[in-house]
Short mmCIF file of C-alpha atoms (C1' of nucleotides) in Angstrom, two decimals:
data_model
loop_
_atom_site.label_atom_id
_atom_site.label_comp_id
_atom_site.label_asym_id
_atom_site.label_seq_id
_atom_site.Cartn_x
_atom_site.Cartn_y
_atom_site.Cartn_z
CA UNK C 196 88.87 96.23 93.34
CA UNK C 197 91.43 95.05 96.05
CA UNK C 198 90.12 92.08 97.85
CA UNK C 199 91.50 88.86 98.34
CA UNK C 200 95.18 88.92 96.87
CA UNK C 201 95.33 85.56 97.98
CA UNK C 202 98.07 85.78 100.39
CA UNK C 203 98.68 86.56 104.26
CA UNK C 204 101.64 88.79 104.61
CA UNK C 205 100.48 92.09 106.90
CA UNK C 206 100.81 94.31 103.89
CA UNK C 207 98.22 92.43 101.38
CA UNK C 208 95.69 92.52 104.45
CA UNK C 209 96.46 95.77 105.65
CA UNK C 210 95.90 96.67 101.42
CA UNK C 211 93.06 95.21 101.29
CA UNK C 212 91.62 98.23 103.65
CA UNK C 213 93.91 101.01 102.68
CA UNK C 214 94.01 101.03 98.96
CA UNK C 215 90.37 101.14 98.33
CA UNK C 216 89.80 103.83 96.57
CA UNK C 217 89.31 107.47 98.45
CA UNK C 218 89.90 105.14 101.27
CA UNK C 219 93.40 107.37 102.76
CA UNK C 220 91.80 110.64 102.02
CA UNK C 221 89.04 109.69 104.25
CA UNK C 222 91.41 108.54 106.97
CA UNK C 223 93.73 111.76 106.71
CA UNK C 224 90.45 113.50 107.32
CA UNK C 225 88.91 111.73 110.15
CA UNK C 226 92.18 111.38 111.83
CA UNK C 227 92.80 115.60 111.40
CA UNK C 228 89.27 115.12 113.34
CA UNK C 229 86.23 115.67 111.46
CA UNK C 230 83.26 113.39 112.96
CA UNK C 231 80.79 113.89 110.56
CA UNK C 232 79.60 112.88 107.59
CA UNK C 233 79.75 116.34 105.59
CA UNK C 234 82.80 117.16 107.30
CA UNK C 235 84.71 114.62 105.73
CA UNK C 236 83.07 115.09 102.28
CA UNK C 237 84.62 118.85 102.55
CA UNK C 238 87.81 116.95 102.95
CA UNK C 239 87.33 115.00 100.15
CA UNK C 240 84.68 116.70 97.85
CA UNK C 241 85.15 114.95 94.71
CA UNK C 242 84.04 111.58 96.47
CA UNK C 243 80.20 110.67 95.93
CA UNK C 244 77.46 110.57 99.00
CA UNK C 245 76.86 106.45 98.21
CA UNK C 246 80.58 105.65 97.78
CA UNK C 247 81.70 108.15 101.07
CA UNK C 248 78.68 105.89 102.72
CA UNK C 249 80.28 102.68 101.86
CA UNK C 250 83.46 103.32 102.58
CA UNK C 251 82.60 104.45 106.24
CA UNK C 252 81.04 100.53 106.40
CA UNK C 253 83.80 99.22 105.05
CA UNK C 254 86.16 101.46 108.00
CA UNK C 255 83.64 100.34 110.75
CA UNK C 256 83.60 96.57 109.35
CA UNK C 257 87.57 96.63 109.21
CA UNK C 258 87.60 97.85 113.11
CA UNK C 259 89.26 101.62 112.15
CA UNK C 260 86.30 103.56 112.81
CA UNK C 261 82.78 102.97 115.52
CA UNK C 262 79.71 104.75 114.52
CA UNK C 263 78.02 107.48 117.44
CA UNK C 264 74.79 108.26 117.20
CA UNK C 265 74.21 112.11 117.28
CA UNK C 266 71.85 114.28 118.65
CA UNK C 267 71.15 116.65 115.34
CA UNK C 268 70.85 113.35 113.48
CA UNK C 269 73.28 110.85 111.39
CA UNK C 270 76.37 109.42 112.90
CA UNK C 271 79.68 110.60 114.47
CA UNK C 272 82.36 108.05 112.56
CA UNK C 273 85.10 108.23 115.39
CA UNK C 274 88.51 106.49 115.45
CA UNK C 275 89.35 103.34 117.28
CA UNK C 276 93.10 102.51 118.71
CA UNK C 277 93.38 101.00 115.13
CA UNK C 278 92.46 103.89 113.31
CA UNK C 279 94.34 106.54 115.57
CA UNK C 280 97.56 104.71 114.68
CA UNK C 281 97.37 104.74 111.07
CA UNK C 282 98.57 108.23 111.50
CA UNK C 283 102.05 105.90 111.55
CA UNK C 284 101.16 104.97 107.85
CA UNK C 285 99.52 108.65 106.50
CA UNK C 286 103.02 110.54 107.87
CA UNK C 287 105.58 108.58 105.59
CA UNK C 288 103.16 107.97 102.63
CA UNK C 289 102.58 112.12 103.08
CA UNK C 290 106.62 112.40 103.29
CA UNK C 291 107.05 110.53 100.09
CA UNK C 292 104.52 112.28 98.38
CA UNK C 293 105.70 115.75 98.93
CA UNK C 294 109.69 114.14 97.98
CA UNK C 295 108.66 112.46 94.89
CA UNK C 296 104.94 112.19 93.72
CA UNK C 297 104.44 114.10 90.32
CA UNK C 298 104.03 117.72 89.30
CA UNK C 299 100.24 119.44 90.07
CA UNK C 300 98.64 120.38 87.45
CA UNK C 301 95.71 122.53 87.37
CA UNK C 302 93.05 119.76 88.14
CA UNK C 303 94.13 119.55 91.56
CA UNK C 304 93.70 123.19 92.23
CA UNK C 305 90.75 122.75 94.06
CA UNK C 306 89.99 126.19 96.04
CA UNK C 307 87.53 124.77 98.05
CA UNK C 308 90.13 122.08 99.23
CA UNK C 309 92.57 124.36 99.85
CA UNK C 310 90.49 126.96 102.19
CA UNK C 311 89.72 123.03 104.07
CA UNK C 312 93.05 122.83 104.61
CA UNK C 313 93.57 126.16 106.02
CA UNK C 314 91.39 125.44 108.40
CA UNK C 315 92.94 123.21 110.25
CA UNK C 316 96.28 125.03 110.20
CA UNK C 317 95.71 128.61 111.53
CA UNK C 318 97.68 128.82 114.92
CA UNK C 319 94.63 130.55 117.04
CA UNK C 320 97.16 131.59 120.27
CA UNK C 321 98.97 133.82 117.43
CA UNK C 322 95.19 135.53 116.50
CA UNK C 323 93.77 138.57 118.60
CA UNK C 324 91.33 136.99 121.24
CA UNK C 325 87.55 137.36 120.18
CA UNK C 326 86.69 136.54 116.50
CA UNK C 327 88.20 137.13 113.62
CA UNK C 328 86.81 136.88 110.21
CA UNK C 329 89.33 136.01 107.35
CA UNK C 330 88.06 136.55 103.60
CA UNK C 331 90.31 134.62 101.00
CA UNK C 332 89.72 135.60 97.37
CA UNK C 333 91.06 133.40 94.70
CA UNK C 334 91.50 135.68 91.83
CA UNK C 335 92.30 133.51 89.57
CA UNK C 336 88.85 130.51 90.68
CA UNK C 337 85.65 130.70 88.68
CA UNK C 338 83.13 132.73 89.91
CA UNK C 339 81.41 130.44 92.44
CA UNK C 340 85.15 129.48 94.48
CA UNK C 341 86.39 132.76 94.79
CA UNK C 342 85.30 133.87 98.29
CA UNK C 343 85.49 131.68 100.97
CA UNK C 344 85.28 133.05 104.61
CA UNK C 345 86.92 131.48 107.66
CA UNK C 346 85.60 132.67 110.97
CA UNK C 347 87.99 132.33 113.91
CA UNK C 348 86.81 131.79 117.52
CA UNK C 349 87.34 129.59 120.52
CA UNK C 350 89.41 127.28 119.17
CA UNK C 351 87.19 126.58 116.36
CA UNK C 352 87.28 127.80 112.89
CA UNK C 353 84.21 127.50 110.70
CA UNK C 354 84.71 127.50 106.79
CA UNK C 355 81.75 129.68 104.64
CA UNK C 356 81.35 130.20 101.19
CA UNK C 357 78.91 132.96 102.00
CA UNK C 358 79.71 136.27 103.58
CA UNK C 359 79.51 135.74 107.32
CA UNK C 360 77.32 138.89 108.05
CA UNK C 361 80.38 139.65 109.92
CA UNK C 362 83.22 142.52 109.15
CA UNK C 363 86.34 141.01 107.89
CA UNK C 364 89.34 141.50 109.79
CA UNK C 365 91.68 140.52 106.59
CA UNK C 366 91.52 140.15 103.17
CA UNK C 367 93.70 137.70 101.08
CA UNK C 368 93.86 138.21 97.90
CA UNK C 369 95.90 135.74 95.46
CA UNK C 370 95.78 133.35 92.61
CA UNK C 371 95.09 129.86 93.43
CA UNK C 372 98.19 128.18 91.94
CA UNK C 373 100.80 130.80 93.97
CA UNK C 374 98.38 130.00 97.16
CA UNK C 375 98.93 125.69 96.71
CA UNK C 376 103.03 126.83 95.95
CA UNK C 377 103.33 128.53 99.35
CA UNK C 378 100.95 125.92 101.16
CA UNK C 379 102.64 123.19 99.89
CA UNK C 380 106.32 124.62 100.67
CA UNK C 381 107.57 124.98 96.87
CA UNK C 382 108.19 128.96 97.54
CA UNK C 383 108.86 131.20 100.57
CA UNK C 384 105.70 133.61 101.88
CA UNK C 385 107.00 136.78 102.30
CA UNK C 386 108.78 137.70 99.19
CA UNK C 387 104.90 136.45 97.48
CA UNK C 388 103.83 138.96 99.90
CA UNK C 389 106.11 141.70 99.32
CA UNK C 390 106.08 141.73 95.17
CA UNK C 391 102.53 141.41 95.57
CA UNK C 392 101.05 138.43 94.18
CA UNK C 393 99.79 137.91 97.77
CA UNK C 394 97.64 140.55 98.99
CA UNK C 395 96.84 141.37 102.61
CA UNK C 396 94.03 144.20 103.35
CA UNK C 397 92.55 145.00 106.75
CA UNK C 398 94.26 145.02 110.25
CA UNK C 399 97.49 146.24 110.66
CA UNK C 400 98.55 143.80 113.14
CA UNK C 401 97.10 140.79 111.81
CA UNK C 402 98.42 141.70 108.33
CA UNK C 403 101.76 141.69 110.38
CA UNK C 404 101.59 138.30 112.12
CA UNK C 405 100.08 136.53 108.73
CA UNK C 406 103.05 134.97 108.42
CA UNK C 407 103.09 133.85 112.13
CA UNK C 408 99.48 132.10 112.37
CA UNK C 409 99.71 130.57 108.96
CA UNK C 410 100.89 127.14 109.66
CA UNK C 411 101.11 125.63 105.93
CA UNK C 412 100.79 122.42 104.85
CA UNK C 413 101.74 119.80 107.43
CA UNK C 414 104.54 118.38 104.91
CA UNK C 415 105.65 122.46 103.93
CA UNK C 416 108.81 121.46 105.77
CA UNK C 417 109.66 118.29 103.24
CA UNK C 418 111.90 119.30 100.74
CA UNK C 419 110.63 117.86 97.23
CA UNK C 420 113.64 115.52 95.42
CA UNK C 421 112.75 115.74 91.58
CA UNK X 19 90.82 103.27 89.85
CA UNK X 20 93.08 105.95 90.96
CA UNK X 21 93.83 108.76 89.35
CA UNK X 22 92.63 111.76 89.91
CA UNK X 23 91.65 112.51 93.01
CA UNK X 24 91.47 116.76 92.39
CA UNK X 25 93.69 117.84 95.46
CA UNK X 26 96.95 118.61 95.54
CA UNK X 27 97.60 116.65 98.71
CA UNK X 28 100.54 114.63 98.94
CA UNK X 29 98.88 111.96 100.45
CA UNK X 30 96.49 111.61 97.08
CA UNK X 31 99.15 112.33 94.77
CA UNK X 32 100.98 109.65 96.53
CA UNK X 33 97.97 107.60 96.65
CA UNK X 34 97.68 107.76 92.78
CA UNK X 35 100.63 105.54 92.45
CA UNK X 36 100.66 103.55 95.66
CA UNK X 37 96.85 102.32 96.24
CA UNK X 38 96.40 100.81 92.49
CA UNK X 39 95.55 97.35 92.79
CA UNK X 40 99.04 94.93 93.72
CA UNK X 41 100.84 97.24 93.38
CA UNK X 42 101.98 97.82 97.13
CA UNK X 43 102.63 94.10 96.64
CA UNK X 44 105.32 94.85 93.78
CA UNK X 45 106.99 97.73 95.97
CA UNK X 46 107.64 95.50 98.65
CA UNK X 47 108.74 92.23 96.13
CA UNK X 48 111.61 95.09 94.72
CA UNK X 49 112.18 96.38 97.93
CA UNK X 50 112.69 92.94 99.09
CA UNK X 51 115.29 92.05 96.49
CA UNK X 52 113.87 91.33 93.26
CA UNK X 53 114.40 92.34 90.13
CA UNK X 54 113.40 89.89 87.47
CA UNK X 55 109.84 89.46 86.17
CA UNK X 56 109.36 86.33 86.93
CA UNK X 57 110.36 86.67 90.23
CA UNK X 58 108.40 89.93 91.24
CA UNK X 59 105.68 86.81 89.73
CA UNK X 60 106.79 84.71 92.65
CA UNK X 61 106.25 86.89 95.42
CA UNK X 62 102.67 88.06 93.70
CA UNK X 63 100.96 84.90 92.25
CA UNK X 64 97.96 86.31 91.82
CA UNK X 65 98.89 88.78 89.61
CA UNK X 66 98.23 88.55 85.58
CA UNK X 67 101.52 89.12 83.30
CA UNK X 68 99.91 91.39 81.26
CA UNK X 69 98.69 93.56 84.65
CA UNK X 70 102.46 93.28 86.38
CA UNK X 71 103.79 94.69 82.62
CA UNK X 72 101.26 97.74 83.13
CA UNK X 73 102.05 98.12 86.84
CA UNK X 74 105.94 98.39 86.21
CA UNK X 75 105.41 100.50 83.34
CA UNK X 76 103.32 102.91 85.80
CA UNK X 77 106.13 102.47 88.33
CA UNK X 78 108.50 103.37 85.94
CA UNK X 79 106.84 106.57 84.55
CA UNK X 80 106.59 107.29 88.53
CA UNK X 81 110.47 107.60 88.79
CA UNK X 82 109.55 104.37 91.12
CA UNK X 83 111.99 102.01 89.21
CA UNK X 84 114.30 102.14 86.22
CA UNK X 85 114.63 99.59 83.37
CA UNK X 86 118.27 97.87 82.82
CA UNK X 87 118.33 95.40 79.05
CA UNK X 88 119.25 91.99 80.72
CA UNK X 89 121.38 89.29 78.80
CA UNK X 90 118.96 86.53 78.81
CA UNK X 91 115.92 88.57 77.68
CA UNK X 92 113.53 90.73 79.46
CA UNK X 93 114.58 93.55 82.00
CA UNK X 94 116.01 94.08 85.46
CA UNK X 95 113.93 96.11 87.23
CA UNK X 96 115.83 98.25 89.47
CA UNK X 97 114.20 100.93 92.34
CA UNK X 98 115.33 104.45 92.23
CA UNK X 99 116.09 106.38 95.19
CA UNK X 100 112.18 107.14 95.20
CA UNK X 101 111.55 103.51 94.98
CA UNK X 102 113.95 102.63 97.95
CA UNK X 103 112.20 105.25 100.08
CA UNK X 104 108.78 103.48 99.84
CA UNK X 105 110.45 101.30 102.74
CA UNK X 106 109.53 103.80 105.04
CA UNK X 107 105.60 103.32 103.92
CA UNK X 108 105.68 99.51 103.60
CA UNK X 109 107.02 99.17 106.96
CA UNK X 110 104.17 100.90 109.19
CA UNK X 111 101.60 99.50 106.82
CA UNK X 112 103.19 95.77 107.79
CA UNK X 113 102.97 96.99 111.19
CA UNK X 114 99.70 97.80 111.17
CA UNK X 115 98.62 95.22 109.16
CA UNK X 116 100.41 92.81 111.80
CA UNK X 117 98.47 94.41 114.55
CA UNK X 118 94.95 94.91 113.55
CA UNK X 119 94.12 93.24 109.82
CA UNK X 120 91.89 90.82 109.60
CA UNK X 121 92.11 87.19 110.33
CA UNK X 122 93.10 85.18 107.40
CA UNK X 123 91.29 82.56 105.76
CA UNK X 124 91.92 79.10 103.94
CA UNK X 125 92.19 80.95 100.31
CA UNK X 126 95.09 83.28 102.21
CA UNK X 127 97.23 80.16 102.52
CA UNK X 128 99.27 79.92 99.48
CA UNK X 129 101.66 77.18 100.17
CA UNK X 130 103.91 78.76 97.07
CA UNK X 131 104.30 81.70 98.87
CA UNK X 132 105.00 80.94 102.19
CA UNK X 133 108.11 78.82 100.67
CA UNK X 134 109.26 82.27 98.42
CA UNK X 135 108.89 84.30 101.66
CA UNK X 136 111.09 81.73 103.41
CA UNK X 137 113.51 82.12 101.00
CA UNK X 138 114.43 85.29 101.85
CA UNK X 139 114.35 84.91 105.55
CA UNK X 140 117.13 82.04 106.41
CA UNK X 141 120.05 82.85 108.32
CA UNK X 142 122.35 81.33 105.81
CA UNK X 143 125.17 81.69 108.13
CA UNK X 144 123.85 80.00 110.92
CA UNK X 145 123.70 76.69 108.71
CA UNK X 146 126.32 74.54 107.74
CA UNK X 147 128.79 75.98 105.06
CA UNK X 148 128.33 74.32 101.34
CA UNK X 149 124.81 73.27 100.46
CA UNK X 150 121.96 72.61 102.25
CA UNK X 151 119.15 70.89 100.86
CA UNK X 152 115.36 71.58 102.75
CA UNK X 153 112.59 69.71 101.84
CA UNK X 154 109.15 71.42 102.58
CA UNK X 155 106.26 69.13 103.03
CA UNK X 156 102.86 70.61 103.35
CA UNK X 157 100.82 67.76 104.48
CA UNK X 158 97.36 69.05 103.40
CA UNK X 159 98.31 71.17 100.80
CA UNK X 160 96.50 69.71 97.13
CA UNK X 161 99.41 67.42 95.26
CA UNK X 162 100.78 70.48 92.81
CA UNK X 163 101.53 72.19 95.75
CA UNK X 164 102.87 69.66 98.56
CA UNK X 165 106.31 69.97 98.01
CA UNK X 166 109.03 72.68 97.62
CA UNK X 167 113.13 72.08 98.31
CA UNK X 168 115.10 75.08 99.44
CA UNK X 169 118.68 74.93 97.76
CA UNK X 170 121.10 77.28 100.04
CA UNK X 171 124.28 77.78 99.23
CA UNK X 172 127.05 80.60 98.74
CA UNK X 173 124.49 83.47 100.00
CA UNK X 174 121.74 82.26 97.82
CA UNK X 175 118.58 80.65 98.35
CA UNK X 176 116.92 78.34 95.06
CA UNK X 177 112.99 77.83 95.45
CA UNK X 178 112.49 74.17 93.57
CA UNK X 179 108.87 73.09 92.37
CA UNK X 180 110.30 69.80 91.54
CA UNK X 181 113.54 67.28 93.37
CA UNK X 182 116.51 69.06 92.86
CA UNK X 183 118.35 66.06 92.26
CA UNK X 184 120.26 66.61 95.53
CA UNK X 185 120.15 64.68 98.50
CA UNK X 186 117.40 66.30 100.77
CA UNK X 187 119.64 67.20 104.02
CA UNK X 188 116.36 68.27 105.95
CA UNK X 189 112.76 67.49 105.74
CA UNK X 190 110.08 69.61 107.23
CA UNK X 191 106.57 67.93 107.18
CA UNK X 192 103.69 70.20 108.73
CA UNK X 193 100.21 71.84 107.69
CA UNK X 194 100.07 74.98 106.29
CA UNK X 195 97.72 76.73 108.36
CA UNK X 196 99.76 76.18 111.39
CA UNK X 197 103.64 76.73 109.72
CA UNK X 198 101.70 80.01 108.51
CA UNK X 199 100.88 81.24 111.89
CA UNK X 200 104.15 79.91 113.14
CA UNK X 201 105.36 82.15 110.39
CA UNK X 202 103.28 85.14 111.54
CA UNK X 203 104.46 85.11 115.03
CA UNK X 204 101.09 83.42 116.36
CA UNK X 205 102.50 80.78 117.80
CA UNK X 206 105.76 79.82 119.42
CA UNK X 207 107.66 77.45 117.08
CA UNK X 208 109.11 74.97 119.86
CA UNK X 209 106.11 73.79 121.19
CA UNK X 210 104.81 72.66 117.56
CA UNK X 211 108.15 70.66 116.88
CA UNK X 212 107.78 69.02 120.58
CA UNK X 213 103.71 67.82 119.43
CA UNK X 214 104.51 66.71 116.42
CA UNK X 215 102.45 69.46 114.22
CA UNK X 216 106.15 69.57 112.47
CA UNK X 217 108.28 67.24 112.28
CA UNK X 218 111.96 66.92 111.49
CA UNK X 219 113.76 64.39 109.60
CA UNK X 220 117.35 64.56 108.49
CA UNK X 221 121.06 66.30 109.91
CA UNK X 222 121.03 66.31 113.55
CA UNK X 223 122.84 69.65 113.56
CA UNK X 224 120.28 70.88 111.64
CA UNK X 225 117.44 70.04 112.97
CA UNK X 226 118.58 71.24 116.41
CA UNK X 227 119.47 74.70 114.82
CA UNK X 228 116.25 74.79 113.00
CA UNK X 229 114.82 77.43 115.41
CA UNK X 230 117.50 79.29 114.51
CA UNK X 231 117.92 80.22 111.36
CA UNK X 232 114.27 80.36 110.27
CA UNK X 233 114.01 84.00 110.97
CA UNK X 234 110.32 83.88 110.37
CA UNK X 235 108.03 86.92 108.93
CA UNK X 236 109.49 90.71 109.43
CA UNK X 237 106.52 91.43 111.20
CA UNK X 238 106.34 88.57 113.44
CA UNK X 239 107.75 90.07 116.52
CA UNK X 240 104.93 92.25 116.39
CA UNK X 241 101.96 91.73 118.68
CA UNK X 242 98.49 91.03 116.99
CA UNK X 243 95.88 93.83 119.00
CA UNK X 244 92.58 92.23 117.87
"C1'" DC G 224 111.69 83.48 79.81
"C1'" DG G 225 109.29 87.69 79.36
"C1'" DG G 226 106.29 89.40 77.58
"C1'" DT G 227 101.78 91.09 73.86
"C1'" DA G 228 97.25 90.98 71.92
"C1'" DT G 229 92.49 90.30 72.25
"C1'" DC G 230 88.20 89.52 74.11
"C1'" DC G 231 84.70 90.13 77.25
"C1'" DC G 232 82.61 90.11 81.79
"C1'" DC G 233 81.49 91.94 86.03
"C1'" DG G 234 82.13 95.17 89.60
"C1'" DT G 235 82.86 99.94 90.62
"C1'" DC G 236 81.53 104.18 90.43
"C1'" DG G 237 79.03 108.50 89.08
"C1'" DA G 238 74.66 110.69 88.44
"C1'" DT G 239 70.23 111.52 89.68
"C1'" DA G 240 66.31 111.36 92.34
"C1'" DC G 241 64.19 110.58 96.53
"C1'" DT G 242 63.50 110.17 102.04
"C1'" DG G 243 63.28 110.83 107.19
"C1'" DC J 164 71.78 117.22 107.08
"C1'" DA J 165 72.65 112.49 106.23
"C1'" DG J 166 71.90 109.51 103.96
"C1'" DT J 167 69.27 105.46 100.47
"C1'" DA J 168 67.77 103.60 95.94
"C1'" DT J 169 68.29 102.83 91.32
"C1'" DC J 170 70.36 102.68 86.97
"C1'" DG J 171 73.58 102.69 83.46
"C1'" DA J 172 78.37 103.29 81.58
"C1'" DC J 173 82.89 102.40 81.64
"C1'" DG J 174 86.97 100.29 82.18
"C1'" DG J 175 89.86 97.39 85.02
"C1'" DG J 176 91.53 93.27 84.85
"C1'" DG J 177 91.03 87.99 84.26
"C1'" DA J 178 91.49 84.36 80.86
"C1'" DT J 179 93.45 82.69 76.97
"C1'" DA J 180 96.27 82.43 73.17
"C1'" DC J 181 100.22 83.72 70.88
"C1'" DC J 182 105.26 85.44 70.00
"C1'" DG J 183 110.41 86.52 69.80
#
DNA sequence: CGGTATCCCCGTCGATACTG
DNA sequence: CAGTATCGACGGGGATACCG
């Protein structure tokens, strides 16, 4: 699709980029900073290797992204000025979906997607220093989604879908569909919490602050309109 | 394309509607003022009947626009709330367009449209009061597409394919390519009237106040980066 | 004017297998 | 891990004709 709609106002050319297909996801994910090639796919794991591939030509032709040769091998795709301020464009286009975009339904209840998302919105300076080691269980996710491990350290979280070989500091314990309500800002934490649908398990004081270091969904704070 | 993309993001679900094909073409034709079919035509000439039908119908079942039975046949279509919103996405996607798309090419310079984006951006009331007749003459634009004639009167603008019957009170002879990047805030517009790359013919008063009332392109006060 | 109906092509994309 | 190569299916959408 979408080239050449035969006109030169800033929005057909700036479409012909944008609304290639996948083609926002991917930016959301490089510009929440993921470099690499797999990174990104985590990001966006229903897109396909050769398509992903393309795409990342099609960023680098357009001037959004440069390629980096790295050291383990493959490329770092970071952004240019141009892609850094399409942040400008993912903010309202986020804001409008969270106000008015449809219903989920249980197709997007990826677990995998979700525990990505987490990832990248855990407030470390509310965390114990040292490591921790979160285990989320989806109780609710088919047999191979319903662990994932997130290992906190350094500024850096690392997402596993194998037990770390480390002891795990908390345990999670919810259905999938109550997680993405809380994430995405539809219903309050604590009473989920407190009836039980969430369950916490492990230390005491991180059990405590849950509420503190879990940052939600960037748009939580949106309130939907229909 | 586009549906589907198994996250409950509201940057995808958003994307679902948003990144089909024209369709962020549409948005900004309604946001822009139309309502009429055949208008939303205008401002999207590329665009098959039978495709615009299935993209309103989409917009529609996205709470995007609502129907209204007109009395000469067909529909208004008029944006919700939702719809009216979607200014805050077109407008940093202009931006950005304005700043870092692509340079545009010969099949990018549809004479037709330049003229229906003109329309909407004279300063009616910095023209003489009555009716004002503009001729448009696109020197190396093929014959069907040469000549247009702005009517402007009483707070409306007419786009004319054919004499209007009225006295032309102003004609503007230039090439396309350069009017367009005149339009896109390229190139000062003095400069090109002093040459010669457009000339003026017609009311004094009007030709002197020619600078100002063409308000040019939205975007044009924004800088190109690339 | 404001659409519908039909036909058919070509490009997009997914799936699978393979490589350095 | 980070891709590339190949193939085949599907469906999006262009073209054209027709209609109320």
């Amino acid at each position: 699709m979408t080239s050449d709609f035969g006109q030169f106002c800033p929005i057909a050319l700036a479409s012909e980029v944008l609304t290639q297909k996948w083609m926002l996801l991917i930016i959301r994910e490089l510009n929440a900073g993921s470099t690499r090639f797999n990174d990104i796919r985590r990001g966006v794991p229903r897109i396909s290797a050769t398509l992903l591939k393309q795409r990342l030509n099609q960023l680098e032709h357009a001037g959004v992204i440069i390629r980096q040769p790295h050291d383990n091998g493959g490329d770092d795709y970071l952004l240019t000025e141009a892609g850094r301020e399409l942040k400008s464009v993912l903010a309202p286009i986020g804001e409008w979906g969270q106000r008015w975009a449809r219903e989920i339904d249980d197709g997007d209840l990826d677990p995998g997607w979700l525990v990505w998302a987490m990832h990248r919105r855990l407030d470390l300076s509310k965390m114990p220093a040292g490591r921790t080691v979160l285990e989320i269980a989806f109780t609710d996710a088919p047999k191979d989604q319903r662990f994932f491990w997130l290992v906190c350290e350094n500024n850096n979280v690392e997402v596993c879908v194998k037990p770390t070989g480390f002891d795990v500091d908390l345990r999670v314990s919810t259905s999938v569909r109550i997680f993405a309500e809380i994430w995405r800002g539809l219903r309050p934490l604590q009473p989920e919490i407190a009836n039980g649908a969430i369950r916490l398990e492990g230390d005491t004081n991180l059990m405590r602050d849950f509420p503190g270091w879990l940052l939600l969904s960037v748009f939580a704070k949106t309130k939907q309109q229909r």
